[in-house]
JSON list of C-alpha atoms and ligand atoms in Angstrom, two decimals:
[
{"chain": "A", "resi": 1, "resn": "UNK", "atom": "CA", "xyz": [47.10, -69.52, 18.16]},
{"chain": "A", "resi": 2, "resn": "UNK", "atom": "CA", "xyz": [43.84, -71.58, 17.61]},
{"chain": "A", "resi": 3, "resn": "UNK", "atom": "CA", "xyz": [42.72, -74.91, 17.53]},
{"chain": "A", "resi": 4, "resn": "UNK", "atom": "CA", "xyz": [39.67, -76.40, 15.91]},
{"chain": "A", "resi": 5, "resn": "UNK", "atom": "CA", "xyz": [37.36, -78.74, 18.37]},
{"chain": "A", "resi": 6, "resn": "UNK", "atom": "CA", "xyz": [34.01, -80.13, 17.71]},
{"chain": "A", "resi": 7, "resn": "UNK", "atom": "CA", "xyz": [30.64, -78.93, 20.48]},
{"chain": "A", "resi": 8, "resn": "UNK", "atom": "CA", "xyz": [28.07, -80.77, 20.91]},
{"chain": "A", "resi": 9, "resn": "UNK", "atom": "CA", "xyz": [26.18, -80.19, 17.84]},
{"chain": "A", "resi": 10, "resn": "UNK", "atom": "CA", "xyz": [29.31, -81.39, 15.79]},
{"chain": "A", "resi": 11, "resn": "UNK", "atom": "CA", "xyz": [29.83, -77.57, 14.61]},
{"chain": "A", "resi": 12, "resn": "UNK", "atom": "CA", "xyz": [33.33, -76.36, 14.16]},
{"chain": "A", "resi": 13, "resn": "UNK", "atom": "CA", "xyz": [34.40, -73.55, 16.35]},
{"chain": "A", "resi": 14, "resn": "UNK", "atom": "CA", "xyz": [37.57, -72.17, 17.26]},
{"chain": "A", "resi": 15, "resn": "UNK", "atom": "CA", "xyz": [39.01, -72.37, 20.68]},
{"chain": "A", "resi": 16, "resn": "UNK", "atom": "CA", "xyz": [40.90, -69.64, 21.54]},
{"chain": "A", "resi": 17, "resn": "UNK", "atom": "CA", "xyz": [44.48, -69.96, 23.27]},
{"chain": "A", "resi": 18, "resn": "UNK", "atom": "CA", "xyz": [46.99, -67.61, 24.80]},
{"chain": "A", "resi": 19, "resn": "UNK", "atom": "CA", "xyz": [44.53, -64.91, 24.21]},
{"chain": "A", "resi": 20, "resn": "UNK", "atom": "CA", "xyz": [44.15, -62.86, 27.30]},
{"chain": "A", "resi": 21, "resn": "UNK", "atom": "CA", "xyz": [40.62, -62.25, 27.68]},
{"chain": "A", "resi": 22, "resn": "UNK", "atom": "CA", "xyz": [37.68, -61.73, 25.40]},
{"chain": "A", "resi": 23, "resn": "UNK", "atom": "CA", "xyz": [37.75, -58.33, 23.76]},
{"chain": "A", "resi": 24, "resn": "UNK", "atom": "CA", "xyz": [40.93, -59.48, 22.96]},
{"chain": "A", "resi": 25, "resn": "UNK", "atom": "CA", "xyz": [39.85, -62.15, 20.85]},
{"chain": "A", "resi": 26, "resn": "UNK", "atom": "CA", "xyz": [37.29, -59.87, 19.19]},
{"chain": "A", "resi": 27, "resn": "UNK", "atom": "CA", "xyz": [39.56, -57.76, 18.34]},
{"chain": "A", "resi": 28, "resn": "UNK", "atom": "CA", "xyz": [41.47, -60.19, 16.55]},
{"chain": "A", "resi": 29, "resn": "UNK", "atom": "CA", "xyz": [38.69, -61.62, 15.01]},
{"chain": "A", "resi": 30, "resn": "UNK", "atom": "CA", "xyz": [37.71, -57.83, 13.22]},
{"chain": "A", "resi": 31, "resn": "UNK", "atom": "CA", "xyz": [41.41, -57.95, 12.01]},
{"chain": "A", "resi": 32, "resn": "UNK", "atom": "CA", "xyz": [41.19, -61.10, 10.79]},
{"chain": "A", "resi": 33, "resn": "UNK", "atom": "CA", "xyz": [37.43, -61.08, 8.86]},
{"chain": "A", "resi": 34, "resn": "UNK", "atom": "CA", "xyz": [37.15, -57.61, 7.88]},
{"chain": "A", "resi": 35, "resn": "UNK", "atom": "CA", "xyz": [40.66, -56.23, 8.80]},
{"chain": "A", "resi": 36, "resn": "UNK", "atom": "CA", "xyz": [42.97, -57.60, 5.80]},
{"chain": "A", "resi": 37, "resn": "UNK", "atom": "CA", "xyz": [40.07, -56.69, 3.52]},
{"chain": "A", "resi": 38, "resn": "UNK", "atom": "CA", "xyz": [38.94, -52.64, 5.00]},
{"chain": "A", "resi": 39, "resn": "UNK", "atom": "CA", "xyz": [42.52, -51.16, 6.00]},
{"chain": "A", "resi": 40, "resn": "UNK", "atom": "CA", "xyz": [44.22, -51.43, 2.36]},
{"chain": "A", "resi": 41, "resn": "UNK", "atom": "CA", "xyz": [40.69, -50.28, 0.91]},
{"chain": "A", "resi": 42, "resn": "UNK", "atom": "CA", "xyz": [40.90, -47.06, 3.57]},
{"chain": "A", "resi": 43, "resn": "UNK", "atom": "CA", "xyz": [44.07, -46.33, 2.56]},
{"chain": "A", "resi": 44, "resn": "UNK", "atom": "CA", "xyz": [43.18, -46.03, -1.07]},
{"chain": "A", "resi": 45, "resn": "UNK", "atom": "CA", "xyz": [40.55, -43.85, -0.30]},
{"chain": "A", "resi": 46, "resn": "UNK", "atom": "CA", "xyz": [42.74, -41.56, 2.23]},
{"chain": "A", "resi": 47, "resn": "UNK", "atom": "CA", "xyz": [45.28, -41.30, -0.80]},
{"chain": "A", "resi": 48, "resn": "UNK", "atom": "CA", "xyz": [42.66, -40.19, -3.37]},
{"chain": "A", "resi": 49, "resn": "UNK", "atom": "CA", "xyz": [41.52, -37.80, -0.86]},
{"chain": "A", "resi": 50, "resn": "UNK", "atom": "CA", "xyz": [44.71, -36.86, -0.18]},
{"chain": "A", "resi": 51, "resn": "UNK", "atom": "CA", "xyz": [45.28, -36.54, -3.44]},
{"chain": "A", "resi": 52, "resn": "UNK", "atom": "CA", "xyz": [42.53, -34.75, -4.61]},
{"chain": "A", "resi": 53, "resn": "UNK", "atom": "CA", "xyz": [43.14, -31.82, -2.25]},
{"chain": "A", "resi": 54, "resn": "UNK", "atom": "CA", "xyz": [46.87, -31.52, -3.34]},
{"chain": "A", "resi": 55, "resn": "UNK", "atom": "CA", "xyz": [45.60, -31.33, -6.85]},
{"chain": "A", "resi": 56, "resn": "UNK", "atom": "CA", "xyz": [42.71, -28.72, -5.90]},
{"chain": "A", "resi": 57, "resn": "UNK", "atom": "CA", "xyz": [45.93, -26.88, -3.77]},
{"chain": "A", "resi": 58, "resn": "UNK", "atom": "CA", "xyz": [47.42, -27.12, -7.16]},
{"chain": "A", "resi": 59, "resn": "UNK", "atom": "CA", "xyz": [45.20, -25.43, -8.87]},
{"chain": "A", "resi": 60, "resn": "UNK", "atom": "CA", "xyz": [44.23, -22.99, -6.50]},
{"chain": "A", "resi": 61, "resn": "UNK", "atom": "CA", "xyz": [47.95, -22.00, -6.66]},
{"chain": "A", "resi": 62, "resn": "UNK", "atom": "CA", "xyz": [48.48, -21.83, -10.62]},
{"chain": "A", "resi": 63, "resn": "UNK", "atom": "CA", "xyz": [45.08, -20.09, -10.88]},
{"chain": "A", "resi": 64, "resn": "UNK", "atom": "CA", "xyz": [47.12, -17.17, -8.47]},
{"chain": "A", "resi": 65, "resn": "UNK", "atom": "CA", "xyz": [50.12, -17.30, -10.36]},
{"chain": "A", "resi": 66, "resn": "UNK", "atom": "CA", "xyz": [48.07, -16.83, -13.96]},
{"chain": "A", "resi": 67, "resn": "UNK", "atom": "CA", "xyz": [46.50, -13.89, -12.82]},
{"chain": "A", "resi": 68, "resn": "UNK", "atom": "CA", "xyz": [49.49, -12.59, -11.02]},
{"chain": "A", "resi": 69, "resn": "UNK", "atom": "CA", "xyz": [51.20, -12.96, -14.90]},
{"chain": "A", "resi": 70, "resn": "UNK", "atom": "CA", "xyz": [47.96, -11.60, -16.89]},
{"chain": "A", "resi": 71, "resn": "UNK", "atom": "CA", "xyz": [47.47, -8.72, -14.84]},
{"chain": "A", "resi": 72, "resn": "UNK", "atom": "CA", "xyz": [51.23, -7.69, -14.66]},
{"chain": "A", "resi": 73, "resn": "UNK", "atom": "CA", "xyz": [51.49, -8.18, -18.57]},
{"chain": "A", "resi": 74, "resn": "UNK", "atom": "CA", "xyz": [47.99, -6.24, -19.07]},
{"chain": "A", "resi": 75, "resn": "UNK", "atom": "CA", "xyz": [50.03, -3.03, -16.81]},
{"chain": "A", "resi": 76, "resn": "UNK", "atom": "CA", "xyz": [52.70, -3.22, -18.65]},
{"chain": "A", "resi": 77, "resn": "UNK", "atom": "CA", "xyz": [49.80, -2.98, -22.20]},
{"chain": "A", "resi": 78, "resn": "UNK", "atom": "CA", "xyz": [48.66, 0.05, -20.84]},
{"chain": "A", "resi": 79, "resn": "UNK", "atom": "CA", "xyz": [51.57, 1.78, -19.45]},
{"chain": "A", "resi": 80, "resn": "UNK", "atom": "CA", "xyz": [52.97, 1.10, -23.06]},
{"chain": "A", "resi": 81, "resn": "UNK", "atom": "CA", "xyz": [49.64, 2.53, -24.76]},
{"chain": "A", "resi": 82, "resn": "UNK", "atom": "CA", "xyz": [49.39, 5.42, -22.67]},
{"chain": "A", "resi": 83, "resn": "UNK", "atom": "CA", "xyz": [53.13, 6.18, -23.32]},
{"chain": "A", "resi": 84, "resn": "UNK", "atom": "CA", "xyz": [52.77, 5.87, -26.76]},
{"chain": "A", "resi": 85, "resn": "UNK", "atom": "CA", "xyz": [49.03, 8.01, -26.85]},
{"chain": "A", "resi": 86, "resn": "UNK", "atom": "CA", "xyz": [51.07, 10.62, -25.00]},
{"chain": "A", "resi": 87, "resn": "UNK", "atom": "CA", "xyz": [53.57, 11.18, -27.77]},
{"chain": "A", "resi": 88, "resn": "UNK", "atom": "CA", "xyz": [51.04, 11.10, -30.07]},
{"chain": "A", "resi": 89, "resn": "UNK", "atom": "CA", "xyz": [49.41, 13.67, -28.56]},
{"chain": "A", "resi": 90, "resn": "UNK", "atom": "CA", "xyz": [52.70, 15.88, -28.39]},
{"chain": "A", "resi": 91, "resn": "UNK", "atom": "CA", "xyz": [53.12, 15.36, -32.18]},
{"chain": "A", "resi": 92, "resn": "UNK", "atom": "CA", "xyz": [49.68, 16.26, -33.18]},
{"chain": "A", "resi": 93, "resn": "UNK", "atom": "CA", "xyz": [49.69, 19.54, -30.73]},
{"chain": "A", "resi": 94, "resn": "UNK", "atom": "CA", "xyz": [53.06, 20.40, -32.58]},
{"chain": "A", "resi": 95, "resn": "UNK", "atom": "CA", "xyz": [51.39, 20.01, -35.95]},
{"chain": "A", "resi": 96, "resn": "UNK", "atom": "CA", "xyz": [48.75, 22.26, -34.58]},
{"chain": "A", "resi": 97, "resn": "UNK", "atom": "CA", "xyz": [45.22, 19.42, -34.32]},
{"chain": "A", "resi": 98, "resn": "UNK", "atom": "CA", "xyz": [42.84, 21.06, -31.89]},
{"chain": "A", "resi": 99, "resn": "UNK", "atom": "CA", "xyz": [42.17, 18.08, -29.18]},
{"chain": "A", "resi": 100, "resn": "UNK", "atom": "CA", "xyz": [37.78, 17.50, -28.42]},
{"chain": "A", "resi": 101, "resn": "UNK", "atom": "CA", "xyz": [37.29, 14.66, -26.69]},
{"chain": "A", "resi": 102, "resn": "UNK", "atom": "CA", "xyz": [37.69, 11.89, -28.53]},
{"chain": "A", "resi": 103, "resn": "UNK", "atom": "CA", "xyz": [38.83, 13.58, -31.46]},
{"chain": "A", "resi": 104, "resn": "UNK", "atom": "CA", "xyz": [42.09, 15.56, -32.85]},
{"chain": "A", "resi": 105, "resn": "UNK", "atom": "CA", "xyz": [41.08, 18.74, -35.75]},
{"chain": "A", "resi": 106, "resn": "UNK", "atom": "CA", "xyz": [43.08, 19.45, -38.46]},
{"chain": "A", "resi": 107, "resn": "UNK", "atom": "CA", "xyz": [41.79, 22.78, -39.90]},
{"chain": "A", "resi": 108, "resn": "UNK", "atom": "CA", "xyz": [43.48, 23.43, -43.26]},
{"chain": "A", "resi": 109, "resn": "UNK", "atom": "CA", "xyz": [44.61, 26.84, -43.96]},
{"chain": "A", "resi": 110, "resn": "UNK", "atom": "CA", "xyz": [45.01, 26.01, -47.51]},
{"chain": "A", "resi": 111, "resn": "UNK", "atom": "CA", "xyz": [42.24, 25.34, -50.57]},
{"chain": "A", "resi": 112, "resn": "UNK", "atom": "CA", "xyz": [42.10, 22.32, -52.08]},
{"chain": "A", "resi": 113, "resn": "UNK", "atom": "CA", "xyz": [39.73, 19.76, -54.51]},
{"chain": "A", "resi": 114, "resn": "UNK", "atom": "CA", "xyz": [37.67, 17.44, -52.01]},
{"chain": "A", "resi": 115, "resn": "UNK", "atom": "CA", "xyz": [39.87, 14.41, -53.24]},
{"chain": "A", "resi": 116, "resn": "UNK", "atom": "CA", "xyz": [43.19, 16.28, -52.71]},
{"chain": "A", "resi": 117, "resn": "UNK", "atom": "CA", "xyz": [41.50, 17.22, -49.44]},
{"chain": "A", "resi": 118, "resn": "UNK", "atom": "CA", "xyz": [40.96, 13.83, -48.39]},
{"chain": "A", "resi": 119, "resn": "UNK", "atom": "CA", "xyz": [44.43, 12.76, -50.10]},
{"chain": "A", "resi": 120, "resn": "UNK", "atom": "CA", "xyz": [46.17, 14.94, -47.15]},
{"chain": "A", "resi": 121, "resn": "UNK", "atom": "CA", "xyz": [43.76, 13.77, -44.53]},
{"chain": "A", "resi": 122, "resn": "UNK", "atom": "CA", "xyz": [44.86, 9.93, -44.84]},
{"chain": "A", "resi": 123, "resn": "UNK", "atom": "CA", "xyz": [48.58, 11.07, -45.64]},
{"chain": "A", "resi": 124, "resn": "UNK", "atom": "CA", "xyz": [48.37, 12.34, -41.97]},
{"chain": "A", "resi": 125, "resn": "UNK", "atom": "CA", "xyz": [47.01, 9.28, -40.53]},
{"chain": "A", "resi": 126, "resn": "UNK", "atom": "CA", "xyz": [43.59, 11.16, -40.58]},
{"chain": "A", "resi": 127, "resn": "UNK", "atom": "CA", "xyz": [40.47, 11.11, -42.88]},
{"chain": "A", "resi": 128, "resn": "UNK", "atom": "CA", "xyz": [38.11, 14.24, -43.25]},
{"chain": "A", "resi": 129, "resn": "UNK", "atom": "CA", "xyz": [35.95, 14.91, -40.25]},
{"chain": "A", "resi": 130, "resn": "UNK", "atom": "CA", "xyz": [32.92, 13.05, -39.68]},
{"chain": "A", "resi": 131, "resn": "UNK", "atom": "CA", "xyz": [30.11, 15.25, -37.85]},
{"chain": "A", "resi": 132, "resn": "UNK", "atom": "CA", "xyz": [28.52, 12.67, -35.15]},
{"chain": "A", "resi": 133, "resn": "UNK", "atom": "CA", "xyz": [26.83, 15.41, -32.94]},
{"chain": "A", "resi": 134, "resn": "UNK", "atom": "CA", "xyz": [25.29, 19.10, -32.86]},
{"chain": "A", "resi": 135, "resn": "UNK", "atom": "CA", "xyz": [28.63, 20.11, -30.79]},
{"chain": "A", "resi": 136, "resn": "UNK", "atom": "CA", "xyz": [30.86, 18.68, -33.78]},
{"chain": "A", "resi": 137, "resn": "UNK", "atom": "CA", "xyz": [28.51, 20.44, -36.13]},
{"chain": "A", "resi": 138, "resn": "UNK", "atom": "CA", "xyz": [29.06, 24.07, -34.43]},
{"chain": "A", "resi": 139, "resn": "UNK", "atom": "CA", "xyz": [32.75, 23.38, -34.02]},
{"chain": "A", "resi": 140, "resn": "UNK", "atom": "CA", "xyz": [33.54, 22.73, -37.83]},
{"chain": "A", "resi": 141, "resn": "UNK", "atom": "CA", "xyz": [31.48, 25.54, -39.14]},
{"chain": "A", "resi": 142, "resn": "UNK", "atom": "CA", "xyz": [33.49, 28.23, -36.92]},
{"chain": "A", "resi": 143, "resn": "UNK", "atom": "CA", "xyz": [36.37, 28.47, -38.93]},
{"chain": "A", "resi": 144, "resn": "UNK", "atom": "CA", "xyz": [35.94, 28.92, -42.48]},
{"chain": "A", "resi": 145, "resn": "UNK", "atom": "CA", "xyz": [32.99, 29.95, -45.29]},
{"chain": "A", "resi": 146, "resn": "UNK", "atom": "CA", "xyz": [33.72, 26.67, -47.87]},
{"chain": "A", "resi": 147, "resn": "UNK", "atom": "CA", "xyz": [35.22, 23.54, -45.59]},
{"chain": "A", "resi": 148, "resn": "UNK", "atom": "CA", "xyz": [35.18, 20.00, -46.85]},
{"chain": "A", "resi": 149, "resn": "UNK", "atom": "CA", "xyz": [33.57, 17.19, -44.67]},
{"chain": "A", "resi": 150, "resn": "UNK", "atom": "CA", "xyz": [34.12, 13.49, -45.20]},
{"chain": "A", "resi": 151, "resn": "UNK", "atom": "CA", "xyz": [30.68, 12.82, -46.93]},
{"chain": "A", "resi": 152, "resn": "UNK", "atom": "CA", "xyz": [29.80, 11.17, -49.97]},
{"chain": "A", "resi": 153, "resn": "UNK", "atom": "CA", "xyz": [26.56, 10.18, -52.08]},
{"chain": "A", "resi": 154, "resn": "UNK", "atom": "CA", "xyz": [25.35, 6.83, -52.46]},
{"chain": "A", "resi": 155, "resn": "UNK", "atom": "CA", "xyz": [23.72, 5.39, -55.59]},
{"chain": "A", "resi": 156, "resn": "UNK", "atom": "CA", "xyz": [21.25, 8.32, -57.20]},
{"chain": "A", "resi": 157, "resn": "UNK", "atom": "CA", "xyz": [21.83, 10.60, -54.40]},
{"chain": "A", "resi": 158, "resn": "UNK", "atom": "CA", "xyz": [19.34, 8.53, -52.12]},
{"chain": "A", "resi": 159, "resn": "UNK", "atom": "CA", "xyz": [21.38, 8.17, -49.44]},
{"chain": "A", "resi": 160, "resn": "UNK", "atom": "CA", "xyz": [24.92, 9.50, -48.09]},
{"chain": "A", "resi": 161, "resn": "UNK", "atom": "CA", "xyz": [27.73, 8.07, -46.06]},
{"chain": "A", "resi": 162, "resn": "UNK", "atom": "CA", "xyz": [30.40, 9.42, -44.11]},
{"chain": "A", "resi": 163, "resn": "UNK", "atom": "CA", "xyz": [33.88, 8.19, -45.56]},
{"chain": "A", "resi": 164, "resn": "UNK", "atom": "CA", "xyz": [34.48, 5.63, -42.66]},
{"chain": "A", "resi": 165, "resn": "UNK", "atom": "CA", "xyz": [31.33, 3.80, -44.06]},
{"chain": "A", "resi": 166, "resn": "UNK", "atom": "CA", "xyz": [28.71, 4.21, -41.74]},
{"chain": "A", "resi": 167, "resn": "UNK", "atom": "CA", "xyz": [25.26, 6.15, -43.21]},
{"chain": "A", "resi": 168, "resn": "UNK", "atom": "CA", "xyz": [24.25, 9.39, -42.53]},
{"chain": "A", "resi": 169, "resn": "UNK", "atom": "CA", "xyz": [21.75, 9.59, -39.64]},
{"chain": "A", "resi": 170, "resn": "UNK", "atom": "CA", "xyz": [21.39, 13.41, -38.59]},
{"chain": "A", "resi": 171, "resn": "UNK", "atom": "CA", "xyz": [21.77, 15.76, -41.29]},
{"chain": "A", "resi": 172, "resn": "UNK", "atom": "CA", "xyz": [22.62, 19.33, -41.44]},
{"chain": "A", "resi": 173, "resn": "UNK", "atom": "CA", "xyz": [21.56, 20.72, -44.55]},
{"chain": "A", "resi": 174, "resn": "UNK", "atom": "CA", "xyz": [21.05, 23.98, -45.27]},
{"chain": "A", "resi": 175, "resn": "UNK", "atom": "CA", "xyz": [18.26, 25.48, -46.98]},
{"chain": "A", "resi": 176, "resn": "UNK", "atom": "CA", "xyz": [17.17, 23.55, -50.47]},
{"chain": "A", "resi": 177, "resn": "UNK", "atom": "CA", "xyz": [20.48, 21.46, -50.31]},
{"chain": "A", "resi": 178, "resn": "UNK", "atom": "CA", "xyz": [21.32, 19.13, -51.67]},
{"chain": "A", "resi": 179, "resn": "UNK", "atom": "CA", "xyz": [20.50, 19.99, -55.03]},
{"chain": "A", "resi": 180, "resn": "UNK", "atom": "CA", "xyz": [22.76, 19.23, -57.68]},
{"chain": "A", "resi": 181, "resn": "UNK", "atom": "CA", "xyz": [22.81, 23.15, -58.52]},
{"chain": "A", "resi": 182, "resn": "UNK", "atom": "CA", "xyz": [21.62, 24.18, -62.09]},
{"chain": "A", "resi": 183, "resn": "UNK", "atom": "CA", "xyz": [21.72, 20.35, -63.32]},
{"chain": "A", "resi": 184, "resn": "UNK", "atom": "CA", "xyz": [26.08, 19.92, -61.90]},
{"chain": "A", "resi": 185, "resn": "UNK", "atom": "CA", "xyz": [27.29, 16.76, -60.40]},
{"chain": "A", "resi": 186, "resn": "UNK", "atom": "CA", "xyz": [27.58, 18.28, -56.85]},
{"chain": "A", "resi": 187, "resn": "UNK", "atom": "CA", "xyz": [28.80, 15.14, -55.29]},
{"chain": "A", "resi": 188, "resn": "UNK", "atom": "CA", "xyz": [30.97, 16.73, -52.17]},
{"chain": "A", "resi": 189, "resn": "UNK", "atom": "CA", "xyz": [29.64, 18.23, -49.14]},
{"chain": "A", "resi": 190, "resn": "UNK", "atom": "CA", "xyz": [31.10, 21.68, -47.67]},
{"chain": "A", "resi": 191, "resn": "UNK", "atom": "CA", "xyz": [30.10, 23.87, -44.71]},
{"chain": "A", "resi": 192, "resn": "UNK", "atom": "CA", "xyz": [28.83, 26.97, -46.51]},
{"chain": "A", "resi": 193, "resn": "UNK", "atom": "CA", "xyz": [26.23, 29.12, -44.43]},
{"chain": "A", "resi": 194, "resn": "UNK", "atom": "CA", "xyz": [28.27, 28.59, -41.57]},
{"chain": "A", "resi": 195, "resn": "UNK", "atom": "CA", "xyz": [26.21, 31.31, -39.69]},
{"chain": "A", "resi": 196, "resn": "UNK", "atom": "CA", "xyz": [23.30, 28.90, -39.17]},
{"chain": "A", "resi": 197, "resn": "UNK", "atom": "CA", "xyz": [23.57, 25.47, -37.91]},
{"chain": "A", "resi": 198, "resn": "UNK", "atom": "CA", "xyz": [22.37, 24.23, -41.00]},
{"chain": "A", "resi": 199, "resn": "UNK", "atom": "CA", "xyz": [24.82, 24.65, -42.91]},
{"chain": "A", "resi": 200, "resn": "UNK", "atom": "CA", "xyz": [25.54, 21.93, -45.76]},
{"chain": "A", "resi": 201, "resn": "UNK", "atom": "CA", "xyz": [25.97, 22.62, -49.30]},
{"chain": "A", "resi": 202, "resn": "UNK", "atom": "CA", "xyz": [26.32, 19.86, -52.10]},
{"chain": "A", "resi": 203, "resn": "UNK", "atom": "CA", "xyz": [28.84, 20.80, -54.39]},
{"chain": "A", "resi": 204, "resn": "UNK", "atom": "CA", "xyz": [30.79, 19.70, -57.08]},
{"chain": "A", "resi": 205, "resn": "UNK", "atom": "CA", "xyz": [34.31, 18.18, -55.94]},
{"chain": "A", "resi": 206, "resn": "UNK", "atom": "CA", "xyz": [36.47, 19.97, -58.04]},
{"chain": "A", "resi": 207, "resn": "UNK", "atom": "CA", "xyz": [36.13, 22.98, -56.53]},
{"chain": "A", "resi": 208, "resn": "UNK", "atom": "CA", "xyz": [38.96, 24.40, -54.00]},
{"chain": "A", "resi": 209, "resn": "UNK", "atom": "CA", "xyz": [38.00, 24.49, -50.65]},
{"chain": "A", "resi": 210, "resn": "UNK", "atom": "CA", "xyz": [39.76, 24.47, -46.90]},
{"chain": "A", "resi": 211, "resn": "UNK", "atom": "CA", "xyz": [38.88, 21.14, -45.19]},
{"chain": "A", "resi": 212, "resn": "UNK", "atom": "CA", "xyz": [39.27, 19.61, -41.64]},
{"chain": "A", "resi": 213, "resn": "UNK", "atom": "CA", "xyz": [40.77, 16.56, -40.84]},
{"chain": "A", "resi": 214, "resn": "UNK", "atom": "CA", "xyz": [39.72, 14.27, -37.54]},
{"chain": "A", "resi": 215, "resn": "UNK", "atom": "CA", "xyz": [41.55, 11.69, -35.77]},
{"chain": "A", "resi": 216, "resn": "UNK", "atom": "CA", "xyz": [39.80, 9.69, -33.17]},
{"chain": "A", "resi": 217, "resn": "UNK", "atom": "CA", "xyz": [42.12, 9.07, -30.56]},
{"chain": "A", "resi": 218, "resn": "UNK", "atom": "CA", "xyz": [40.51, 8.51, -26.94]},
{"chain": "A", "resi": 219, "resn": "UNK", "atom": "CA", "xyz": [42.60, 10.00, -24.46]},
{"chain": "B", "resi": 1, "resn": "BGC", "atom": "C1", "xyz": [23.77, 27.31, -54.24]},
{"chain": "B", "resi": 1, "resn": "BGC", "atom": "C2", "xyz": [24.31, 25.92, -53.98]},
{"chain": "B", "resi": 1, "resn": "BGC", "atom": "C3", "xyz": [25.29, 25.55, -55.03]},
{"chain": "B", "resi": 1, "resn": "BGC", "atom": "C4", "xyz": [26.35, 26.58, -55.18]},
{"chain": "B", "resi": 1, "resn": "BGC", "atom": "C5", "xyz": [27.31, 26.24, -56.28]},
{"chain": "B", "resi": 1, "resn": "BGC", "atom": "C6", "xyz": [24.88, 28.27, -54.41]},
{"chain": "B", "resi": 1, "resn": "BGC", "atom": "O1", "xyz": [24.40, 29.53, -54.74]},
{"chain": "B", "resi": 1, "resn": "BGC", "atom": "O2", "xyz": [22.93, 27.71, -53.18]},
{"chain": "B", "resi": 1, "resn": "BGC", "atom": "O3", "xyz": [23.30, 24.97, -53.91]},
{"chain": "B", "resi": 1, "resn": "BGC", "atom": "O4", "xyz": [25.83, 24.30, -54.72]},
{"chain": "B", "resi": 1, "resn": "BGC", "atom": "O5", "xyz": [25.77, 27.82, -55.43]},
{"chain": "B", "resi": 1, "resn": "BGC", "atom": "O6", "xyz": [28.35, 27.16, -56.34]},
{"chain": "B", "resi": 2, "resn": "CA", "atom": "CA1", "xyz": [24.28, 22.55, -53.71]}
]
């Protein structure tokens, strides 16, 4: 309790009463000037902080549980894929396709046109082999004298593609070729000198040939 009295100067000051000593009364006075002010401010801030480290214990958790989910879903992707690879692989040994890393070889036994060729290739989920690399080179020309490969012209001749689109970077021509033999449309590649390692031969599509089919399927 307090009472107002007036010093000697005439300035108003409190008198404390039933206050038991001095800290006491500071004390009070912090609770009374600052007190009803600070404590509900403090509070705020311990609840935002407090609340800001649930939230960040939050996230923390559903961050787990997401990758817990993706990488569980991304097993299951590739358990499925390799299941799936694995029977394809059982179906194209039974079909008899020769398996080089990354590709499955169909060699035809068979003659036909280069279109008819190609006709089969894509009826088998295939298209006719592309030749990427010296050791795909040597392993198409092994088998027989006139094989189709999936090359075509471009425009005059100039340039060649294979039949997934991409241009022909290394070439392996044999001697002279191509060269649109005594004034024909030759506008199919086969492997014909398939003793040497270049062994390419424009030729005109009509003509009956065996052929090889490839099917990229990384394993
Ligand atoms: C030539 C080839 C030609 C083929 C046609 C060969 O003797 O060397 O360039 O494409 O005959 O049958
Ligand atoms: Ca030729």
């Amino acid at each position: 309790m307090a009472r107002f009295v007036h010093n000697k100067e005439s300035e108003i000051t409190m008198d404390y009463v039933n206050l038991p000593d001095a800290s006491a009364r500071t004390n009070s006075l912090h609770s009374c000037a600052g007190g009803t002010a600070a404590v509900p401010g403090r509070k705020l801030y311990r609840l935002v902080a407090v609340s800001f480290g649930l939230l960040c214990i939050l996230q923390v958790a559903l961050n787990i549980s997401l990758h817990l989910t993706i990488d569980a879903s991304c097993t299951n992707l590739t358990q499925e894929t390799d299941k799936r690879e694995l029977i394809n692989f059982d179906h194209y040994f039974q079909q008899g396709w020769v398996y080089i890393r990354p590709s499955f070889y169909y060699i035809s036994y068979i003659r036909k046109t280069w279109h008819e060729s190609r006709a089969d290739c894509l009826q088998r989920g295939a298209d006719l082999v592309i030749i990427n690399s010296k050791e795909e080179q040597d392993f198409t020309r092994q088998f027989h004298k006139n094989t189709w490969i999936g090359l075509t012209p471009q425009k005059n001749k100039d340039t060649w593609k294979w039949v997934d689109g991409t241009p022909l970077t290394k070439s392996y021509w044999g001697p002279e070729e191509p060269n649109n033999f005594e004034g024909n449309t030759e506008d199919c590649v086969e492997i014909r000198f398939f003793e040497t390692e270049n062994s390419w031969n424009d030729i005109q599509c009509g003509d009956q040939n065996f052929w090889i089919c490839e099917k990229m399927l990384a394993l």
